[in-house]
CSV table of C-alpha atoms in Angstrom, one decimal:
chain,number,residue,atom,x,y,z
B,216,UNK,CA,0.6,30.8,-36.6
B,217,UNK,CA,2.7,33.0,-35.8
B,218,UNK,CA,6.3,33.0,-36.9
B,219,UNK,CA,7.6,31.5,-33.9
B,220,UNK,CA,5.4,28.7,-34.1
B,221,UNK,CA,6.0,28.4,-37.4
B,222,UNK,CA,9.8,27.9,-37.0
B,223,UNK,CA,9.2,25.8,-34.0
B,224,UNK,CA,7.1,23.4,-36.0
B,225,UNK,CA,9.3,23.4,-39.0
B,226,UNK,CA,12.8,22.8,-37.2
B,227,UNK,CA,11.0,20.4,-34.6
B,228,UNK,CA,12.2,22.7,-31.9
B,229,UNK,CA,10.7,21.3,-29.0
B,230,UNK,CA,11.2,17.3,-29.3
B,231,UNK,CA,15.3,18.5,-29.5
B,232,UNK,CA,14.8,19.7,-26.5
B,233,UNK,CA,15.3,23.4,-27.1
B,234,UNK,CA,12.8,26.4,-28.0
B,235,UNK,CA,12.7,29.1,-30.3
B,236,UNK,CA,14.5,32.0,-28.0
B,237,UNK,CA,17.5,29.4,-27.7
B,238,UNK,CA,18.2,29.3,-31.0
B,239,UNK,CA,17.9,32.3,-32.1
B,240,UNK,CA,20.7,33.2,-29.0
B,241,UNK,CA,22.9,29.8,-30.4
B,242,UNK,CA,22.3,31.2,-33.7
B,243,UNK,CA,23.9,34.7,-33.2
B,244,UNK,CA,26.4,33.1,-30.8
B,245,UNK,CA,27.6,30.9,-33.6
B,246,UNK,CA,27.6,33.6,-36.2
B,247,UNK,CA,29.9,36.3,-33.8
B,248,UNK,CA,32.6,33.3,-33.7
B,249,UNK,CA,32.7,33.0,-37.2
B,250,UNK,CA,32.5,36.4,-38.3
B,251,UNK,CA,35.8,36.6,-38.1
B,252,UNK,CA,36.0,34.4,-41.5
B,253,UNK,CA,34.6,37.3,-43.6
B,254,UNK,CA,38.0,39.2,-43.0
B,255,UNK,CA,40.5,36.7,-42.8
B,256,UNK,CA,39.5,34.4,-45.9
B,257,UNK,CA,39.8,37.7,-48.4
B,258,UNK,CA,43.6,38.5,-46.7
B,259,UNK,CA,44.7,35.2,-47.2
B,260,UNK,CA,43.5,34.2,-50.8
B,261,UNK,CA,44.0,38.1,-51.7
B,262,UNK,CA,47.9,37.0,-51.6
B,263,UNK,CA,47.4,34.6,-54.4
B,264,UNK,CA,44.3,36.0,-56.4
B,265,UNK,CA,45.1,38.6,-58.4
B,266,UNK,CA,42.5,40.2,-61.5
B,267,UNK,CA,43.7,42.5,-63.9
B,268,UNK,CA,42.4,45.7,-63.9
B,269,UNK,CA,41.5,45.7,-60.3
B,270,UNK,CA,42.7,46.8,-57.4
B,271,UNK,CA,43.6,44.7,-54.2
B,272,UNK,CA,41.2,46.3,-52.3
B,273,UNK,CA,38.7,45.3,-54.8
B,274,UNK,CA,39.8,41.9,-54.9
B,275,UNK,CA,39.3,41.5,-51.2
B,276,UNK,CA,36.1,42.8,-51.3
B,277,UNK,CA,35.5,40.2,-54.4
B,278,UNK,CA,36.9,37.9,-52.1
B,279,UNK,CA,34.8,38.8,-49.1
B,280,UNK,CA,31.4,39.0,-50.9
B,281,UNK,CA,32.1,35.1,-51.8
B,282,UNK,CA,33.1,34.0,-48.3
B,283,UNK,CA,29.6,35.5,-47.2
B,284,UNK,CA,27.5,33.9,-49.9
B,285,UNK,CA,29.3,30.3,-49.7
B,286,UNK,CA,29.0,30.5,-46.2
B,287,UNK,CA,25.7,31.3,-46.0
B,288,UNK,CA,24.4,28.8,-48.7
B,289,UNK,CA,26.1,25.8,-47.4
B,290,UNK,CA,24.7,27.1,-43.9
B,291,UNK,CA,21.2,27.3,-45.3
B,292,UNK,CA,21.4,23.7,-46.6
B,293,UNK,CA,22.3,22.5,-43.0
B,294,UNK,CA,20.0,24.2,-41.5
B,295,UNK,CA,17.0,22.8,-44.1
B,296,UNK,CA,17.8,19.8,-45.4
B,297,UNK,CA,20.0,18.4,-42.0
B,298,UNK,CA,18.6,20.3,-39.5
B,299,UNK,CA,21.2,20.6,-37.5
B,300,UNK,CA,22.9,23.9,-35.9
B,301,UNK,CA,26.3,23.9,-37.6
B,302,UNK,CA,27.8,26.8,-39.5
B,303,UNK,CA,29.9,26.6,-42.3
B,304,UNK,CA,32.5,28.9,-44.5
B,305,UNK,CA,35.8,28.6,-46.0
B,306,UNK,CA,38.2,26.4,-43.8
B,307,UNK,CA,41.1,28.2,-42.4
B,308,UNK,CA,44.2,25.9,-43.1
B,309,UNK,CA,42.5,25.3,-46.8
B,310,UNK,CA,42.7,28.3,-47.5
B,311,UNK,CA,46.3,29.1,-47.0
B,312,UNK,CA,47.3,25.8,-48.8
B,313,UNK,CA,45.2,26.9,-51.9
B,314,UNK,CA,46.8,30.5,-51.5
B,315,UNK,CA,50.7,29.8,-50.3
B,316,UNK,CA,51.3,26.0,-51.5
B,317,UNK,CA,49.2,25.5,-54.8
B,318,UNK,CA,49.4,29.0,-56.1
B,319,UNK,CA,52.6,31.2,-55.0
B,320,UNK,CA,54.2,27.7,-54.0
B,321,UNK,CA,53.8,25.2,-57.2
B,322,UNK,CA,53.3,28.4,-59.5
B,323,UNK,CA,49.4,26.7,-60.0
B,324,UNK,CA,46.9,29.3,-61.7
B,325,UNK,CA,44.5,30.6,-59.1
B,326,UNK,CA,41.8,29.6,-61.2
B,327,UNK,CA,43.5,26.2,-61.6
B,328,UNK,CA,43.3,26.3,-57.9
B,329,UNK,CA,39.5,27.3,-57.8
B,330,UNK,CA,38.7,24.3,-60.6
B,331,UNK,CA,40.7,21.8,-58.1
B,332,UNK,CA,38.2,22.8,-55.2
B,333,UNK,CA,35.3,22.7,-57.5
B,334,UNK,CA,36.1,18.9,-58.5
B,335,UNK,CA,36.4,17.9,-54.8
B,336,UNK,CA,33.2,19.0,-54.1
B,337,UNK,CA,31.4,17.6,-56.7
B,338,UNK,CA,33.1,14.4,-55.8
B,339,UNK,CA,32.3,14.7,-52.2
B,340,UNK,CA,28.4,14.9,-53.2
B,341,UNK,CA,29.2,12.0,-55.4
B,342,UNK,CA,30.8,10.0,-52.5
B,343,UNK,CA,27.8,11.7,-50.1
B,344,UNK,CA,25.1,10.4,-52.3
B,345,UNK,CA,26.2,6.8,-52.3
B,346,UNK,CA,27.1,6.7,-48.2
B,347,UNK,CA,30.8,6.2,-48.8
B,348,UNK,CA,31.9,9.0,-46.5
B,349,UNK,CA,29.1,8.2,-44.0
B,350,UNK,CA,30.6,4.5,-44.1
B,351,UNK,CA,34.5,5.4,-43.4
B,352,UNK,CA,33.9,7.6,-40.6
B,353,UNK,CA,31.5,5.4,-38.8
B,354,UNK,CA,34.9,2.8,-38.8
B,355,UNK,CA,37.1,5.4,-36.8
B,356,UNK,CA,37.9,3.6,-33.4
B,357,UNK,CA,35.3,4.7,-30.4
B,358,UNK,CA,38.3,6.2,-28.5
B,359,UNK,CA,38.8,8.8,-31.0
B,360,UNK,CA,34.9,9.6,-31.5
B,361,UNK,CA,34.8,10.3,-27.8
B,362,UNK,CA,37.8,12.2,-27.9
B,363,UNK,CA,37.3,14.4,-31.0
B,364,UNK,CA,35.3,17.1,-28.8
B,365,UNK,CA,38.2,17.6,-26.4
B,366,UNK,CA,41.0,17.7,-28.8
B,367,UNK,CA,38.8,20.3,-30.9
B,368,UNK,CA,38.5,22.3,-27.4
B,369,UNK,CA,42.3,22.4,-27.0
B,370,UNK,CA,43.0,23.6,-30.1
B,371,UNK,CA,40.1,26.2,-29.8
B,372,UNK,CA,42.0,27.1,-26.6
B,373,UNK,CA,45.3,27.3,-28.1
B,374,UNK,CA,44.2,29.5,-30.8
B,375,UNK,CA,42.2,32.0,-28.4
B,376,UNK,CA,45.3,32.2,-25.8
B,377,UNK,CA,47.8,33.0,-28.7
B,378,UNK,CA,44.9,35.5,-30.5
B,379,UNK,CA,45.1,37.2,-26.9
B,380,UNK,CA,48.5,37.1,-26.6
B,381,UNK,CA,48.6,35.2,-23.7
B,382,UNK,CA,50.7,32.6,-25.5
B,383,UNK,CA,53.2,33.7,-27.7
B,384,UNK,CA,56.2,32.3,-29.9
B,385,UNK,CA,59.3,31.7,-28.2
B,386,UNK,CA,62.8,30.3,-29.6
B,387,UNK,CA,63.8,28.3,-27.0
B,388,UNK,CA,60.4,26.3,-26.1
B,389,UNK,CA,58.2,26.8,-29.3
B,390,UNK,CA,56.0,28.7,-27.1
B,391,UNK,CA,55.8,30.6,-23.9
B,392,UNK,CA,53.6,32.9,-21.5
B,393,UNK,CA,53.3,36.5,-22.8
B,394,UNK,CA,53.5,39.7,-21.4
B,395,UNK,CA,49.8,40.6,-21.5
B,396,UNK,CA,50.5,43.7,-19.7
B,397,UNK,CA,52.4,45.4,-22.5
B,398,UNK,CA,49.7,45.5,-25.1
B,399,UNK,CA,46.4,47.3,-24.3
B,400,UNK,CA,44.4,45.3,-26.4
B,401,UNK,CA,45.3,42.1,-24.8
B,402,UNK,CA,44.4,43.4,-21.6
B,403,UNK,CA,41.0,44.3,-23.0
B,404,UNK,CA,40.8,40.8,-24.3
B,405,UNK,CA,42.1,39.3,-21.1
B,406,UNK,CA,39.0,41.5,-18.8
B,407,UNK,CA,36.4,40.6,-21.7
B,408,UNK,CA,37.3,36.9,-21.0
B,409,UNK,CA,37.3,37.0,-17.3
B,410,UNK,CA,33.8,38.8,-17.4
B,411,UNK,CA,32.7,36.1,-20.0
B,412,UNK,CA,33.7,33.2,-17.6
B,413,UNK,CA,32.0,35.4,-14.7
B,414,UNK,CA,28.5,35.5,-16.5
B,415,UNK,CA,28.9,32.0,-17.9
B,416,UNK,CA,29.5,30.7,-14.0
B,417,UNK,CA,26.3,32.5,-13.2
B,418,UNK,CA,24.4,30.8,-15.8
B,419,UNK,CA,23.6,34.0,-17.9
B,420,UNK,CA,21.9,33.0,-21.2
B,421,UNK,CA,23.5,34.5,-23.8
B,422,UNK,CA,26.8,34.8,-22.0
B,423,UNK,CA,29.4,34.2,-25.0
B,424,UNK,CA,27.0,36.7,-27.1
B,425,UNK,CA,27.6,39.8,-24.1
B,426,UNK,CA,31.2,39.2,-23.7
B,427,UNK,CA,32.9,39.6,-26.8
B,428,UNK,CA,29.6,42.3,-27.9
B,429,UNK,CA,30.8,44.3,-24.2
B,430,UNK,CA,34.4,43.4,-25.0
B,431,UNK,CA,34.2,45.3,-28.4
B,432,UNK,CA,32.7,48.3,-27.5
B,433,UNK,CA,34.7,48.8,-25.1
B,434,UNK,CA,37.6,48.6,-27.5
B,435,UNK,CA,35.7,51.1,-29.8
B,436,UNK,CA,35.1,53.3,-27.1
B,437,UNK,CA,38.5,53.7,-25.8
B,438,UNK,CA,39.8,54.2,-29.4
B,439,UNK,CA,37.8,56.7,-30.5
B,440,UNK,CA,38.1,58.1,-27.3
B,441,UNK,CA,41.8,58.8,-27.8
B,442,UNK,CA,42.8,56.4,-24.8
B,443,UNK,CA,43.9,53.6,-27.5
B,444,UNK,CA,45.8,54.3,-30.6
B,445,UNK,CA,43.8,54.3,-33.8
B,446,UNK,CA,45.3,51.2,-35.2
B,447,UNK,CA,42.6,49.1,-34.4
B,448,UNK,CA,39.6,49.3,-37.3
B,449,UNK,CA,36.6,50.4,-36.0
B,450,UNK,CA,32.9,51.1,-37.7
B,451,UNK,CA,33.4,54.7,-38.4
B,452,UNK,CA,37.2,54.3,-40.1
B,453,UNK,CA,35.8,51.4,-42.9
B,454,UNK,CA,35.4,52.4,-46.0
B,455,UNK,CA,32.0,51.6,-48.1
B,456,UNK,CA,31.2,48.2,-49.6
B,457,UNK,CA,31.2,47.1,-53.3
B,458,UNK,CA,29.3,43.9,-54.8
B,459,UNK,CA,30.7,43.4,-58.4
B,460,UNK,CA,32.2,39.7,-57.8
B,461,UNK,CA,31.7,39.0,-61.6
B,462,UNK,CA,35.7,38.6,-62.8
B,463,UNK,CA,36.0,36.3,-59.6
B,464,UNK,CA,32.6,34.2,-60.2
B,465,UNK,CA,32.8,31.4,-62.6
B,466,UNK,CA,37.1,32.1,-63.0
B,467,UNK,CA,37.3,28.4,-62.1
B,468,UNK,CA,36.0,27.5,-66.0
B,469,UNK,CA,39.1,29.0,-67.4
B,470,UNK,CA,41.3,26.9,-64.6
B,471,UNK,CA,39.9,23.8,-66.1
B,472,UNK,CA,42.0,24.1,-69.5
B,473,UNK,CA,46.0,24.0,-70.1
B,474,UNK,CA,46.4,22.3,-66.8
B,475,UNK,CA,49.0,19.6,-65.9
B,476,UNK,CA,47.0,16.2,-65.0
B,477,UNK,CA,49.4,15.2,-62.2
B,478,UNK,CA,49.7,18.6,-60.2
B,479,UNK,CA,46.1,18.5,-60.6
B,480,UNK,CA,45.1,15.1,-59.6
B,481,UNK,CA,47.7,15.7,-56.2
B,482,UNK,CA,45.9,19.2,-55.4
B,483,UNK,CA,42.5,17.7,-55.7
B,484,UNK,CA,43.3,14.7,-53.8
B,485,UNK,CA,45.5,16.7,-51.1
B,486,UNK,CA,42.4,19.3,-50.5
B,487,UNK,CA,39.8,16.1,-50.6
B,488,UNK,CA,42.1,14.1,-48.0
B,489,UNK,CA,42.5,17.4,-45.4
B,490,UNK,CA,39.0,18.6,-46.1
B,491,UNK,CA,37.6,15.1,-45.4
B,492,UNK,CA,39.4,14.6,-42.0
B,493,UNK,CA,38.6,18.2,-41.0
B,494,UNK,CA,34.7,17.8,-41.5
B,495,UNK,CA,34.5,14.4,-40.2
B,496,UNK,CA,36.2,15.7,-37.0
B,497,UNK,CA,34.6,18.6,-36.7
B,498,UNK,CA,30.9,16.9,-36.7
B,499,UNK,CA,32.1,14.5,-34.5
B,500,UNK,CA,33.6,16.5,-32.2
B,501,UNK,CA,30.9,19.0,-31.8
B,502,UNK,CA,28.3,16.3,-32.0
B,503,UNK,CA,29.6,14.9,-29.0
B,504,UNK,CA,29.4,18.2,-27.0
B,505,UNK,CA,25.7,18.6,-27.5
B,506,UNK,CA,25.2,15.1,-27.0
B,507,UNK,CA,24.0,14.4,-30.5
B,508,UNK,CA,25.6,10.7,-31.1
B,509,UNK,CA,24.5,7.4,-30.4
B,510,UNK,CA,25.6,4.5,-28.2
B,511,UNK,CA,28.1,4.0,-30.6
B,512,UNK,CA,29.7,7.5,-31.3
B,513,UNK,CA,28.0,8.1,-34.3
B,514,UNK,CA,26.2,10.9,-35.8
B,515,UNK,CA,22.6,9.8,-37.3
B,516,UNK,CA,21.7,10.4,-40.6
B,517,UNK,CA,25.2,12.0,-40.7
B,518,UNK,CA,25.2,12.4,-44.5
B,519,UNK,CA,23.1,15.3,-44.9
B,520,UNK,CA,25.3,17.5,-42.6
B,521,UNK,CA,28.2,16.1,-45.0
B,522,UNK,CA,26.0,17.0,-47.9
B,523,UNK,CA,25.6,20.5,-47.1
B,524,UNK,CA,29.7,20.6,-46.2
B,525,UNK,CA,29.7,19.2,-50.3
B,526,UNK,CA,27.4,21.6,-51.3
B,527,UNK,CA,29.2,24.5,-49.8
B,528,UNK,CA,32.5,23.7,-51.4
B,529,UNK,CA,31.5,23.3,-55.0
B,530,UNK,CA,29.1,26.6,-54.6
B,531,UNK,CA,32.1,28.5,-53.1
B,532,UNK,CA,34.5,27.4,-55.9
B,533,UNK,CA,32.0,28.2,-58.3
B,534,UNK,CA,31.8,32.3,-56.7
B,535,UNK,CA,35.6,32.1,-56.4
B,536,UNK,CA,36.8,31.4,-52.9
B,537,UNK,CA,38.2,28.2,-51.3
B,538,UNK,CA,37.5,24.7,-49.9
B,539,UNK,CA,34.2,25.1,-47.5
B,540,UNK,CA,33.8,22.8,-44.6
B,541,UNK,CA,31.9,23.0,-41.4
B,542,UNK,CA,33.3,25.3,-38.4
B,543,UNK,CA,34.9,24.1,-34.9
B,544,UNK,CA,33.3,27.5,-33.8
B,545,UNK,CA,29.8,26.0,-34.3
B,546,UNK,CA,30.4,24.9,-30.7
B,547,UNK,CA,29.9,28.2,-29.2
B,548,UNK,CA,26.1,27.6,-30.3
B,549,UNK,CA,25.9,24.7,-29.2
B,550,UNK,CA,27.2,25.4,-25.5
B,551,UNK,CA,24.4,28.2,-25.7
B,552,UNK,CA,21.6,25.4,-26.1
B,553,UNK,CA,21.4,25.1,-30.1
B,554,UNK,CA,20.2,22.0,-31.2
B,555,UNK,CA,18.1,22.0,-34.6
B,556,UNK,CA,18.7,23.9,-38.1
B,557,UNK,CA,16.8,26.9,-36.7
B,558,UNK,CA,20.2,27.6,-35.1
B,559,UNK,CA,22.2,27.3,-38.5
B,560,UNK,CA,19.3,29.3,-40.4
B,561,UNK,CA,20.2,32.4,-37.7
B,562,UNK,CA,23.5,31.9,-39.1
B,563,UNK,CA,22.6,31.6,-42.8
B,564,UNK,CA,20.7,34.7,-42.2
B,565,UNK,CA,23.4,36.8,-40.4
B,566,UNK,CA,25.6,36.4,-42.9
B,567,UNK,CA,23.5,37.4,-46.0
B,568,UNK,CA,22.5,40.3,-43.9
B,569,UNK,CA,26.7,41.1,-43.5
B,570,UNK,CA,26.1,42.0,-47.1
B,571,UNK,CA,24.8,45.1,-46.4
B,572,UNK,CA,27.0,45.7,-43.3
B,573,UNK,CA,30.4,44.0,-44.3
B,574,UNK,CA,32.6,46.7,-43.0
B,575,UNK,CA,30.9,46.7,-39.2
B,576,UNK,CA,31.3,42.9,-39.2
B,577,UNK,CA,34.8,43.3,-40.0
B,578,UNK,CA,35.5,45.9,-37.2
B,579,UNK,CA,34.6,43.2,-34.5
B,580,UNK,CA,37.8,43.0,-32.9
B,581,UNK,CA,39.8,39.6,-32.8
B,582,UNK,CA,40.6,40.0,-29.2
B,583,UNK,CA,36.6,40.1,-28.8
B,584,UNK,CA,35.7,37.4,-31.2
B,585,UNK,CA,38.3,35.1,-30.0
B,586,UNK,CA,37.3,35.0,-26.3
B,587,UNK,CA,34.6,32.8,-27.5
B,588,UNK,CA,36.9,30.4,-28.7
B,589,UNK,CA,38.5,30.2,-25.2
B,590,UNK,CA,35.4,29.9,-23.1
B,591,UNK,CA,34.0,26.9,-25.3
B,592,UNK,CA,37.7,25.4,-25.8
B,593,UNK,CA,37.3,25.0,-21.7
B,594,UNK,CA,34.1,23.7,-21.6
B,595,UNK,CA,34.7,21.3,-24.4
B,596,UNK,CA,37.5,19.7,-22.3
B,597,UNK,CA,34.8,17.6,-20.5
B,598,UNK,CA,34.5,14.9,-23.5
B,599,UNK,CA,37.2,13.4,-21.7
B,600,UNK,CA,35.3,11.7,-18.6
B,601,UNK,CA,33.9,9.5,-21.7
B,602,UNK,CA,37.3,7.8,-22.2
B,603,UNK,CA,38.4,4.7,-20.6
B,604,UNK,CA,41.8,5.6,-19.3
B,605,UNK,CA,42.6,2.2,-18.0
B,606,UNK,CA,42.3,0.8,-21.5
B,607,UNK,CA,45.8,1.2,-23.0
B,608,UNK,CA,43.9,1.4,-26.6
B,609,UNK,CA,42.0,3.5,-25.6
B,610,UNK,CA,44.3,5.6,-23.5
B,611,UNK,CA,46.6,5.9,-26.5
B,612,UNK,CA,44.7,6.6,-29.5
B,613,UNK,CA,42.5,9.3,-27.4
B,614,UNK,CA,45.4,10.8,-26.2
B,615,UNK,CA,47.1,11.3,-29.2
B,616,UNK,CA,43.9,12.7,-30.5
B,617,UNK,CA,43.5,15.0,-28.3
B,618,UNK,CA,47.2,15.8,-28.1
B,619,UNK,CA,48.2,16.2,-31.3
B,620,UNK,CA,45.3,18.7,-33.0
B,621,UNK,CA,46.5,21.7,-31.5
B,622,UNK,CA,50.4,20.5,-31.3
B,623,UNK,CA,49.9,19.7,-34.9
B,624,UNK,CA,47.4,22.4,-35.3
B,625,UNK,CA,45.5,20.1,-37.5
B,626,UNK,CA,41.9,18.5,-36.7
B,627,UNK,CA,43.2,15.9,-39.6
B,628,UNK,CA,46.2,15.3,-38.3
B,629,UNK,CA,44.9,14.7,-34.5
B,630,UNK,CA,42.7,12.4,-36.0
B,631,UNK,CA,45.2,10.4,-38.0
B,632,UNK,CA,47.5,10.2,-35.4
B,633,UNK,CA,44.6,8.2,-33.3
B,634,UNK,CA,43.0,5.8,-36.1
B,635,UNK,CA,46.7,5.0,-36.6
B,636,UNK,CA,47.5,4.2,-33.1
B,637,UNK,CA,44.4,2.3,-32.3
B,638,UNK,CA,44.8,-0.6,-34.1
B,639,UNK,CA,48.7,-0.9,-33.4
B,640,UNK,CA,47.9,-1.2,-29.5
B,641,UNK,CA,45.2,-3.6,-30.1
B,642,UNK,CA,47.6,-5.9,-31.8
B,643,UNK,CA,50.3,-5.1,-29.0
B,644,UNK,CA,47.9,-6.3,-26.3
B,645,UNK,CA,46.4,-9.4,-27.7
B,646,UNK,CA,43.1,-8.1,-28.8
B,647,UNK,CA,43.4,-7.8,-32.9
B,648,UNK,CA,40.1,-9.7,-33.8
B,649,UNK,CA,38.4,-6.3,-31.4
B,650,UNK,CA,39.4,-4.4,-34.9
B,651,UNK,CA,37.2,-4.4,-37.5
B,652,UNK,CA,38.6,-5.0,-41.1
B,653,UNK,CA,38.1,-1.6,-42.1
B,654,UNK,CA,39.8,-0.2,-39.3
B,655,UNK,CA,42.7,-1.6,-40.5
B,656,UNK,CA,42.4,-0.4,-43.8
B,657,UNK,CA,42.0,3.1,-42.7
B,658,UNK,CA,44.9,3.2,-40.3
B,659,UNK,CA,47.1,1.7,-43.3
B,660,UNK,CA,45.9,4.2,-46.2
B,661,UNK,CA,47.0,7.2,-43.4
B,662,UNK,CA,50.1,5.9,-42.8
B,663,UNK,CA,51.1,5.5,-45.9
B,664,UNK,CA,49.6,8.9,-46.9
B,665,UNK,CA,51.7,10.5,-44.4
B,666,UNK,CA,54.8,8.6,-45.1
B,667,UNK,CA,54.8,9.6,-48.9
B,668,UNK,CA,53.8,13.2,-47.9
B,669,UNK,CA,57.0,13.2,-46.1
B,670,UNK,CA,59.1,11.8,-48.5
B,671,UNK,CA,57.6,14.8,-50.7
B,672,UNK,CA,56.0,12.5,-53.0
B,673,UNK,CA,52.3,14.2,-52.0
B,674,UNK,CA,51.9,17.7,-51.5
């Protein structure tokens, strides 16, 4: 039996309606869409993490290594234990909360913040082991489950359009159409986007990979050729990587001493809350896009991908990075046909291989990698056809889930809006008996959380 046959048998590829080549392409696609985190996560966390005797550049490389290793371990657990095509990495938003709110805002030591992430990860492993996380997620109203994919798609679309400067900040209207033609990089990004859409429309296999890499190569060539200014990183301009992370790894242990109990509990709770709903939204949304959900809108054996997320968070804290979570960019690989853990295996292996080529991975420009988000964002909007827009409870719950995500820049906030709205509208139209007791409890807890958070009692 050859390697291809062995992989196909190990991940039961054929019964999932896929093949090894498709899974490989999907894995590469997901990795390319996620690879920006290798650069972005260290950039954010380095604002808060300072290590005596080391330059900030050295600290950034340490965090980059921790990012890569934690992403690889979590994704490999997803591959072999859950057999799902999802990639994991330190979550955006949670890393900003870690750096700017907890460390810089509250004055909590970065070691203590890592300890809070570690505790959160352990709690998640325990709750996942007893089925508590899966139980709560199964209580999400069906219109939320059916619309979360489109909400994530709109969120991805908004992020990508901002990165390409098609959409920009505006003092009067908050957002406005940008002047793309004023920025040569934005022009190249838009041209790459059009090229990718054309490839996808013509059913070209690996359309997203081809679009991203072609755009990146064009940008490098124009920069090296002197057509564009050398303000953008290219492979030949990057420094060599260094791999010593001993000052960072294990620092959470020191953070467990000399802590203020109340502040520590609040930090752990906030990490816990946001990660719980971000992960739930991503799993359901990407699963809906890949047609993994059952008739009730649930993901079978959900405890397995949830455990991969929990293990990744715990391991990441040990190495020195913020909360690891399932990535919405996994939808790029699912769009390419990824259906099994073989896709995740490819992602995990590519993360490990990137250790030897961190400078090259870091050189993939944002205007190229974010093309994938826009293309997939448009594709994920098809989930809206599964929503019964004639039912008031469905319409309000799904509508808020879809719109609050991009407007609040948060998957968790979008989910909360839809979950809270569903029982309210059901009661209003005289169908209170259709709502499970657990759904009322979750809605009440979420409403209480946001009231207390707005009042400043919770971080």
